[in-house]
């Protein structure tokens, strides 16, 4: 409570072993949300103690909670995996309007063929109700065709209640690794945005929205970074960095 000069002893969050995200409410600095691999935890006393939040995913056990995004006021969005062990595509997004006390499952965050697994999401600083997400498919991890493990990128304009796919992976053809959705500055190392996760989607994801333009956001994975512009109309994708020196 003194800007990091001194710290209390540890506060344990049930049986969780990984904390993937921590967020403090902008409307109430005593309200803290912690997304863990053993569910979502909430504090109303500035982190002195936490309680597990009930989220009715329909799966047995606690969900793996990945990322949190603030939607303004007391509104939040959360990405989670309802049943990670099952590997059957239980990736979901939920939203809350009461600072994380209760949660409702979002709609439109789907992928017809295989389902979704891990997902990352972020809100726009200039308009917190505008959010973007991208997610991995439920198959391919570790397979020869793992470079296609992105399901799609998604957009929401109502704080994470309803999501629409951007079609980033449209036209992907497994046999020859081509896609109708290309980078504007494609090269031999980075050919199309649907490949950016490169088989590392289960641990290597990031997304952030431009601080001044709500229709522009950035995604990273497999040591690459890409910029997405015109996301409200016809998205355009450009490579920002490569792992290799191409």
mmCIF file of C-alpha atoms in Angstrom:
data_model
loop_
_atom_site.group_PDB
_atom_site.id
_atom_site.type_symbol
_atom_site.label_atom_id
_atom_site.label_comp_id
_atom_site.label_asym_id
_atom_site.label_seq_id
_atom_site.Cartn_x
_atom_site.Cartn_y
_atom_site.Cartn_z
ATOM 1 C CA UNK A 1 0.000 0.000 0.000
ATOM 2 C CA UNK A 2 3.077 2.275 -0.217
ATOM 3 C CA UNK A 3 3.868 2.129 -3.919
ATOM 4 C CA UNK A 4 5.911 -1.051 -3.722
ATOM 5 C CA UNK A 5 8.348 0.043 -1.010
ATOM 6 C CA UNK A 6 7.253 -2.755 1.329
ATOM 7 C CA UNK A 7 5.214 -5.909 0.802
ATOM 8 C CA UNK A 8 3.029 -8.219 2.899
ATOM 9 C CA UNK A 9 3.458 -11.960 3.098
ATOM 10 C CA UNK A 10 1.973 -14.045 0.269
ATOM 11 C CA UNK A 11 -1.763 -14.411 -0.207
ATOM 12 C CA UNK A 12 -2.570 -17.844 -1.640
ATOM 13 C CA UNK A 13 -5.280 -18.298 -4.247
ATOM 14 C CA UNK A 14 -6.728 -21.729 -3.571
ATOM 15 C CA UNK A 15 -4.858 -24.507 -5.362
ATOM 16 C CA UNK A 16 -3.775 -22.347 -8.293
ATOM 17 C CA UNK A 17 -0.108 -22.418 -9.297
ATOM 18 C CA UNK A 18 -0.109 -19.828 -12.111
ATOM 19 C CA UNK A 19 -1.466 -16.267 -12.138
ATOM 20 C CA UNK A 20 -1.937 -15.230 -15.757
ATOM 21 C CA UNK A 21 -3.325 -11.725 -15.157
ATOM 22 C CA UNK A 22 -4.072 -9.262 -12.354
ATOM 23 C CA UNK A 23 -6.285 -6.198 -12.787
ATOM 24 C CA UNK A 24 -7.388 -3.475 -10.379
ATOM 25 C CA UNK A 25 -10.760 -1.805 -10.890
ATOM 26 C CA UNK A 26 -10.560 1.789 -12.117
ATOM 27 C CA UNK A 27 -13.812 2.571 -10.305
ATOM 28 C CA UNK A 28 -12.800 0.963 -7.003
ATOM 29 C CA UNK A 29 -9.087 0.547 -6.212
ATOM 30 C CA UNK A 30 -9.917 -1.991 -3.496
ATOM 31 C CA UNK A 31 -11.380 -4.401 -6.068
ATOM 32 C CA UNK A 32 -8.781 -6.718 -7.609
ATOM 33 C CA UNK A 33 -9.270 -9.578 -10.074
ATOM 34 C CA UNK A 34 -6.733 -12.382 -10.475
ATOM 35 C CA UNK A 35 -6.972 -14.793 -13.411
ATOM 36 C CA UNK A 36 -5.326 -18.094 -12.497
ATOM 37 C CA UNK A 37 -5.014 -21.665 -13.725
ATOM 38 C CA UNK A 38 -7.373 -22.603 -10.895
ATOM 39 C CA UNK A 39 -10.189 -20.168 -11.583
ATOM 40 C CA UNK A 40 -10.887 -16.456 -11.151
ATOM 41 C CA UNK A 41 -10.282 -14.803 -7.790
ATOM 42 C CA UNK A 42 -11.662 -11.479 -6.549
ATOM 43 C CA UNK A 43 -10.643 -9.182 -3.704
ATOM 44 C CA UNK A 44 -12.676 -6.296 -2.283
ATOM 45 C CA UNK A 45 -10.076 -5.209 0.250
ATOM 46 C CA UNK A 46 -7.135 -4.238 -1.919
ATOM 47 C CA UNK A 47 -5.699 -7.727 -2.215
ATOM 48 C CA UNK A 48 -5.548 -8.568 1.483
ATOM 49 C CA UNK A 49 -7.773 -11.583 0.840
ATOM 50 C CA UNK A 50 -9.393 -13.194 -2.217
ATOM 51 C CA UNK A 51 -12.477 -15.301 -2.892
ATOM 52 C CA UNK A 52 -13.008 -17.620 -5.840
ATOM 53 C CA UNK A 53 -15.651 -16.386 -8.287
ATOM 54 C CA UNK A 54 -18.229 -18.877 -9.516
ATOM 55 C CA UNK A 55 -18.347 -19.108 -13.332
ATOM 56 C CA UNK A 56 -20.870 -21.615 -14.670
ATOM 57 C CA UNK A 57 -18.885 -22.946 -17.643
ATOM 58 C CA UNK A 58 -20.644 -26.296 -17.550
ATOM 59 C CA UNK A 59 -17.367 -28.169 -17.084
ATOM 60 C CA UNK A 60 -16.269 -29.972 -13.961
ATOM 61 C CA UNK A 61 -13.551 -28.274 -11.974
ATOM 62 C CA UNK A 62 -12.158 -24.774 -12.218
ATOM 63 C CA UNK A 63 -11.472 -23.035 -15.531
ATOM 64 C CA UNK A 64 -8.053 -21.806 -16.596
ATOM 65 C CA UNK A 65 -8.442 -18.027 -16.790
ATOM 66 C CA UNK A 66 -6.188 -16.340 -19.341
ATOM 67 C CA UNK A 67 -6.703 -12.583 -19.714
ATOM 68 C CA UNK A 68 -8.830 -9.740 -18.358
ATOM 69 C CA UNK A 69 -9.915 -6.607 -20.224
ATOM 70 C CA UNK A 70 -11.560 -3.576 -18.652
ATOM 71 C CA UNK A 71 -14.630 -2.308 -20.526
ATOM 72 C CA UNK A 72 -15.108 0.917 -18.557
ATOM 73 C CA UNK A 73 -16.952 1.655 -15.298
ATOM 74 C CA UNK A 74 -17.611 -1.689 -13.567
ATOM 75 C CA UNK A 75 -17.515 -3.743 -16.775
ATOM 76 C CA UNK A 76 -15.013 -6.480 -17.614
ATOM 77 C CA UNK A 77 -14.335 -9.249 -20.100
ATOM 78 C CA UNK A 78 -12.480 -12.469 -19.367
ATOM 79 C CA UNK A 79 -11.043 -15.210 -21.582
ATOM 80 C CA UNK A 80 -10.893 -18.697 -20.133
ATOM 81 C CA UNK A 81 -10.597 -22.390 -20.889
ATOM 82 C CA UNK A 82 -13.480 -24.296 -19.328
ATOM 83 C CA UNK A 83 -11.746 -27.682 -19.426
ATOM 84 C CA UNK A 84 -8.110 -27.517 -20.480
ATOM 85 C CA UNK A 85 -7.413 -31.194 -19.797
ATOM 86 C CA UNK A 86 -10.128 -32.347 -22.187
ATOM 87 C CA UNK A 87 -8.502 -30.555 -25.166
ATOM 88 C CA UNK A 88 -11.883 -30.416 -26.894
ATOM 89 C CA UNK A 89 -12.122 -26.715 -27.586
ATOM 90 C CA UNK A 90 -13.611 -25.174 -24.455
ATOM 91 C CA UNK A 91 -12.178 -21.679 -24.926
ATOM 92 C CA UNK A 92 -14.729 -18.996 -23.998
ATOM 93 C CA UNK A 93 -15.154 -15.284 -23.261
ATOM 94 C CA UNK A 94 -17.308 -14.060 -20.389
ATOM 95 C CA UNK A 95 -18.336 -10.543 -19.334
ATOM 96 C CA UNK A 96 -19.255 -8.864 -16.073
ATOM 97 C CA UNK A 97 -21.079 -5.592 -15.327
ATOM 98 C CA UNK A 98 -20.627 -5.631 -11.538
ATOM 99 C CA UNK A 99 -16.830 -5.474 -11.171
ATOM 100 C CA UNK A 100 -16.345 -9.195 -11.507
ATOM 101 C CA UNK A 101 -18.886 -10.409 -8.971
ATOM 102 C CA UNK A 102 -21.018 -12.273 -11.537
ATOM 103 C CA UNK A 103 -20.324 -13.337 -15.117
ATOM 104 C CA UNK A 104 -22.266 -14.066 -18.312
ATOM 105 C CA UNK A 105 -21.004 -16.028 -21.303
ATOM 106 C CA UNK A 106 -20.410 -13.958 -24.460
ATOM 107 C CA UNK A 107 -21.795 -14.906 -27.873
ATOM 108 C CA UNK A 108 -20.129 -15.045 -31.290
ATOM 109 C CA UNK A 109 -16.787 -16.244 -29.975
ATOM 110 C CA UNK A 110 -16.796 -19.503 -31.897
ATOM 111 C CA UNK A 111 -14.934 -21.548 -34.473
ATOM 112 C CA UNK A 112 -17.060 -24.104 -36.251
ATOM 113 C CA UNK A 113 -14.500 -26.718 -37.237
ATOM 114 C CA UNK A 114 -12.488 -27.518 -34.130
ATOM 115 C CA UNK A 115 -13.551 -25.153 -31.371
ATOM 116 C CA UNK A 116 -11.288 -22.740 -29.496
ATOM 117 C CA UNK A 117 -8.669 -23.075 -26.801
ATOM 118 C CA UNK A 118 -6.432 -20.366 -25.376
ATOM 119 C CA UNK A 119 -7.426 -16.782 -26.203
ATOM 120 C CA UNK A 120 -6.030 -13.334 -25.470
ATOM 121 C CA UNK A 121 -8.083 -10.129 -25.449
ATOM 122 C CA UNK A 122 -7.609 -6.388 -24.962
ATOM 123 C CA UNK A 123 -9.734 -3.236 -24.929
ATOM 124 C CA UNK A 124 -9.103 0.080 -26.694
ATOM 125 C CA UNK A 125 -7.855 2.901 -24.426
ATOM 126 C CA UNK A 126 -9.869 5.448 -26.433
ATOM 127 C CA UNK A 127 -13.087 3.383 -26.250
ATOM 128 C CA UNK A 128 -13.095 0.610 -23.688
ATOM 129 C CA UNK A 129 -16.198 -1.018 -25.160
ATOM 130 C CA UNK A 130 -14.167 -1.809 -28.293
ATOM 131 C CA UNK A 131 -12.249 -5.037 -27.778
ATOM 132 C CA UNK A 132 -10.210 -7.465 -29.838
ATOM 133 C CA UNK A 133 -9.248 -11.080 -29.250
ATOM 134 C CA UNK A 134 -7.516 -13.914 -30.996
ATOM 135 C CA UNK A 135 -7.573 -17.577 -30.201
ATOM 136 C CA UNK A 136 -6.051 -20.942 -31.010
ATOM 137 C CA UNK A 137 -7.873 -23.924 -32.441
ATOM 138 C CA UNK A 138 -8.370 -27.053 -30.378
ATOM 139 C CA UNK A 139 -6.218 -29.283 -32.581
ATOM 140 C CA UNK A 140 -2.792 -28.982 -34.240
ATOM 141 C CA UNK A 141 -0.709 -28.284 -31.136
ATOM 142 C CA UNK A 142 2.533 -30.100 -31.720
ATOM 143 C CA UNK A 143 1.353 -31.483 -35.065
ATOM 144 C CA UNK A 144 3.162 -31.087 -38.362
ATOM 145 C CA UNK A 145 0.615 -28.488 -39.421
ATOM 146 C CA UNK A 146 0.803 -26.560 -36.142
ATOM 147 C CA UNK A 147 1.604 -23.294 -37.919
ATOM 148 C CA UNK A 148 -2.115 -23.004 -38.596
ATOM 149 C CA UNK A 149 -3.099 -23.067 -34.933
ATOM 150 C CA UNK A 150 -4.790 -19.657 -34.965
ATOM 151 C CA UNK A 151 -8.575 -19.970 -35.164
ATOM 152 C CA UNK A 152 -9.255 -16.303 -35.960
ATOM 153 C CA UNK A 153 -9.154 -12.751 -34.671
ATOM 154 C CA UNK A 154 -12.343 -11.263 -33.214
ATOM 155 C CA UNK A 155 -13.877 -7.857 -32.485
ATOM 156 C CA UNK A 156 -16.486 -6.656 -30.007
ATOM 157 C CA UNK A 157 -18.075 -3.195 -29.841
ATOM 158 C CA UNK A 158 -20.162 -3.691 -26.698
ATOM 159 C CA UNK A 159 -17.588 -4.487 -24.044
ATOM 160 C CA UNK A 160 -17.202 -8.143 -24.873
ATOM 161 C CA UNK A 161 -20.846 -9.239 -24.933
ATOM 162 C CA UNK A 162 -20.967 -10.113 -28.650
ATOM 163 C CA UNK A 163 -17.983 -11.008 -30.865
ATOM 164 C CA UNK A 164 -17.497 -11.071 -34.630
ATOM 165 C CA UNK A 165 -14.713 -12.957 -36.409
ATOM 166 C CA UNK A 166 -12.483 -10.818 -38.651
ATOM 167 C CA UNK A 167 -11.754 -13.653 -41.092
ATOM 168 C CA UNK A 168 -7.999 -13.509 -40.528
ATOM 169 C CA UNK A 169 -7.561 -17.183 -41.358
ATOM 170 C CA UNK A 170 -9.962 -17.180 -44.322
ATOM 171 C CA UNK A 171 -8.879 -19.315 -47.258
ATOM 172 C CA UNK A 172 -6.193 -21.218 -45.391
ATOM 173 C CA UNK A 173 -5.153 -24.380 -47.219
ATOM 174 C CA UNK A 174 -3.356 -26.925 -45.110
ATOM 175 C CA UNK A 175 -1.594 -28.729 -47.957
ATOM 176 C CA UNK A 176 0.450 -25.820 -49.278
ATOM 177 C CA UNK A 177 0.369 -23.375 -46.358
ATOM 178 C CA UNK A 178 -1.345 -20.579 -48.266
ATOM 179 C CA UNK A 179 -4.117 -18.175 -47.289
ATOM 180 C CA UNK A 180 -6.242 -15.584 -49.024
ATOM 181 C CA UNK A 181 -5.494 -13.221 -46.125
ATOM 182 C CA UNK A 182 -1.937 -11.974 -46.656
ATOM 183 C CA UNK A 183 0.337 -9.406 -45.073
ATOM 184 C CA UNK A 184 0.755 -6.209 -47.078
ATOM 185 C CA UNK A 185 4.515 -6.625 -46.671
ATOM 186 C CA UNK A 186 4.805 -10.402 -46.761
ATOM 187 C CA UNK A 187 8.193 -12.120 -46.876
ATOM 188 C CA UNK A 188 9.517 -15.672 -46.799
ATOM 189 C CA UNK A 189 9.640 -15.717 -43.008
ATOM 190 C CA UNK A 190 6.182 -14.205 -42.422
ATOM 191 C CA UNK A 191 3.724 -15.088 -45.142
ATOM 192 C CA UNK A 192 0.288 -14.480 -43.662
ATOM 193 C CA UNK A 193 -1.190 -13.417 -40.285
ATOM 194 C CA UNK A 194 -2.950 -16.728 -39.639
ATOM 195 C CA UNK A 195 0.487 -18.278 -39.147
ATOM 196 C CA UNK A 196 1.789 -15.836 -36.530
ATOM 197 C CA UNK A 197 1.281 -18.180 -33.574
ATOM 198 C CA UNK A 198 3.473 -20.778 -35.276
ATOM 199 C CA UNK A 199 2.466 -23.735 -33.126
ATOM 200 C CA UNK A 200 3.120 -21.833 -29.873
ATOM 201 C CA UNK A 201 -0.445 -20.661 -29.214
ATOM 202 C CA UNK A 202 -0.710 -22.534 -25.927
ATOM 203 C CA UNK A 203 1.901 -20.291 -24.279
ATOM 204 C CA UNK A 204 2.974 -17.515 -26.661
ATOM 205 C CA UNK A 205 0.279 -14.871 -27.248
ATOM 206 C CA UNK A 206 -0.076 -11.118 -26.836
ATOM 207 C CA UNK A 207 -2.535 -8.485 -28.007
ATOM 208 C CA UNK A 208 -2.785 -4.740 -27.370
ATOM 209 C CA UNK A 209 -4.914 -1.996 -28.893
ATOM 210 C CA UNK A 210 -3.381 1.224 -30.215
ATOM 211 C CA UNK A 211 -3.540 3.974 -27.542
ATOM 212 C CA UNK A 212 -5.025 6.539 -29.923
ATOM 213 C CA UNK A 213 -6.833 4.598 -32.696
ATOM 214 C CA UNK A 214 -9.476 2.063 -31.648
ATOM 215 C CA UNK A 215 -9.468 0.368 -35.073
ATOM 216 C CA UNK A 216 -5.765 -0.517 -34.843
ATOM 217 C CA UNK A 217 -4.282 -3.279 -32.719
ATOM 218 C CA UNK A 218 -1.146 -5.397 -32.471
ATOM 219 C CA UNK A 219 -0.704 -9.135 -32.011
ATOM 220 C CA UNK A 220 2.361 -11.199 -31.263
ATOM 221 C CA UNK A 221 3.371 -14.829 -31.186
ATOM 222 C CA UNK A 222 6.270 -17.095 -32.151
ATOM 223 C CA UNK A 223 8.674 -14.117 -31.918
ATOM 224 C CA UNK A 224 6.777 -12.087 -34.525
ATOM 225 C CA UNK A 225 4.720 -8.920 -34.214
ATOM 226 C CA UNK A 226 1.944 -7.809 -36.578
ATOM 227 C CA UNK A 227 -0.137 -4.636 -36.883
ATOM 228 C CA UNK A 228 -3.816 -4.752 -37.816
ATOM 229 C CA UNK A 229 -5.430 -1.574 -39.169
ATOM 230 C CA UNK A 230 -8.954 -0.733 -40.408
ATOM 231 C CA UNK A 231 -10.347 -3.432 -38.143
ATOM 232 C CA UNK A 232 -13.806 -1.835 -38.249
ATOM 233 C CA UNK A 233 -14.131 -2.248 -42.034
ATOM 234 C CA UNK A 234 -11.640 -4.325 -44.032
ATOM 235 C CA UNK A 235 -8.708 -5.360 -41.825
ATOM 236 C CA UNK A 236 -5.210 -4.898 -43.203
ATOM 237 C CA UNK A 237 -2.237 -6.797 -41.771
ATOM 238 C CA UNK A 238 1.427 -5.790 -41.756
ATOM 239 C CA UNK A 239 4.506 -7.460 -40.296
ATOM 240 C CA UNK A 240 6.244 -5.284 -37.697
ATOM 241 C CA UNK A 241 9.107 -7.578 -36.742
ATOM 242 C CA UNK A 242 10.541 -10.986 -37.571
ATOM 243 C CA UNK A 243 12.509 -13.424 -35.500
ATOM 244 C CA UNK A 244 14.876 -14.125 -38.401
ATOM 245 C CA UNK A 245 16.712 -11.362 -40.212
ATOM 246 C CA UNK A 246 14.602 -11.283 -43.345
#
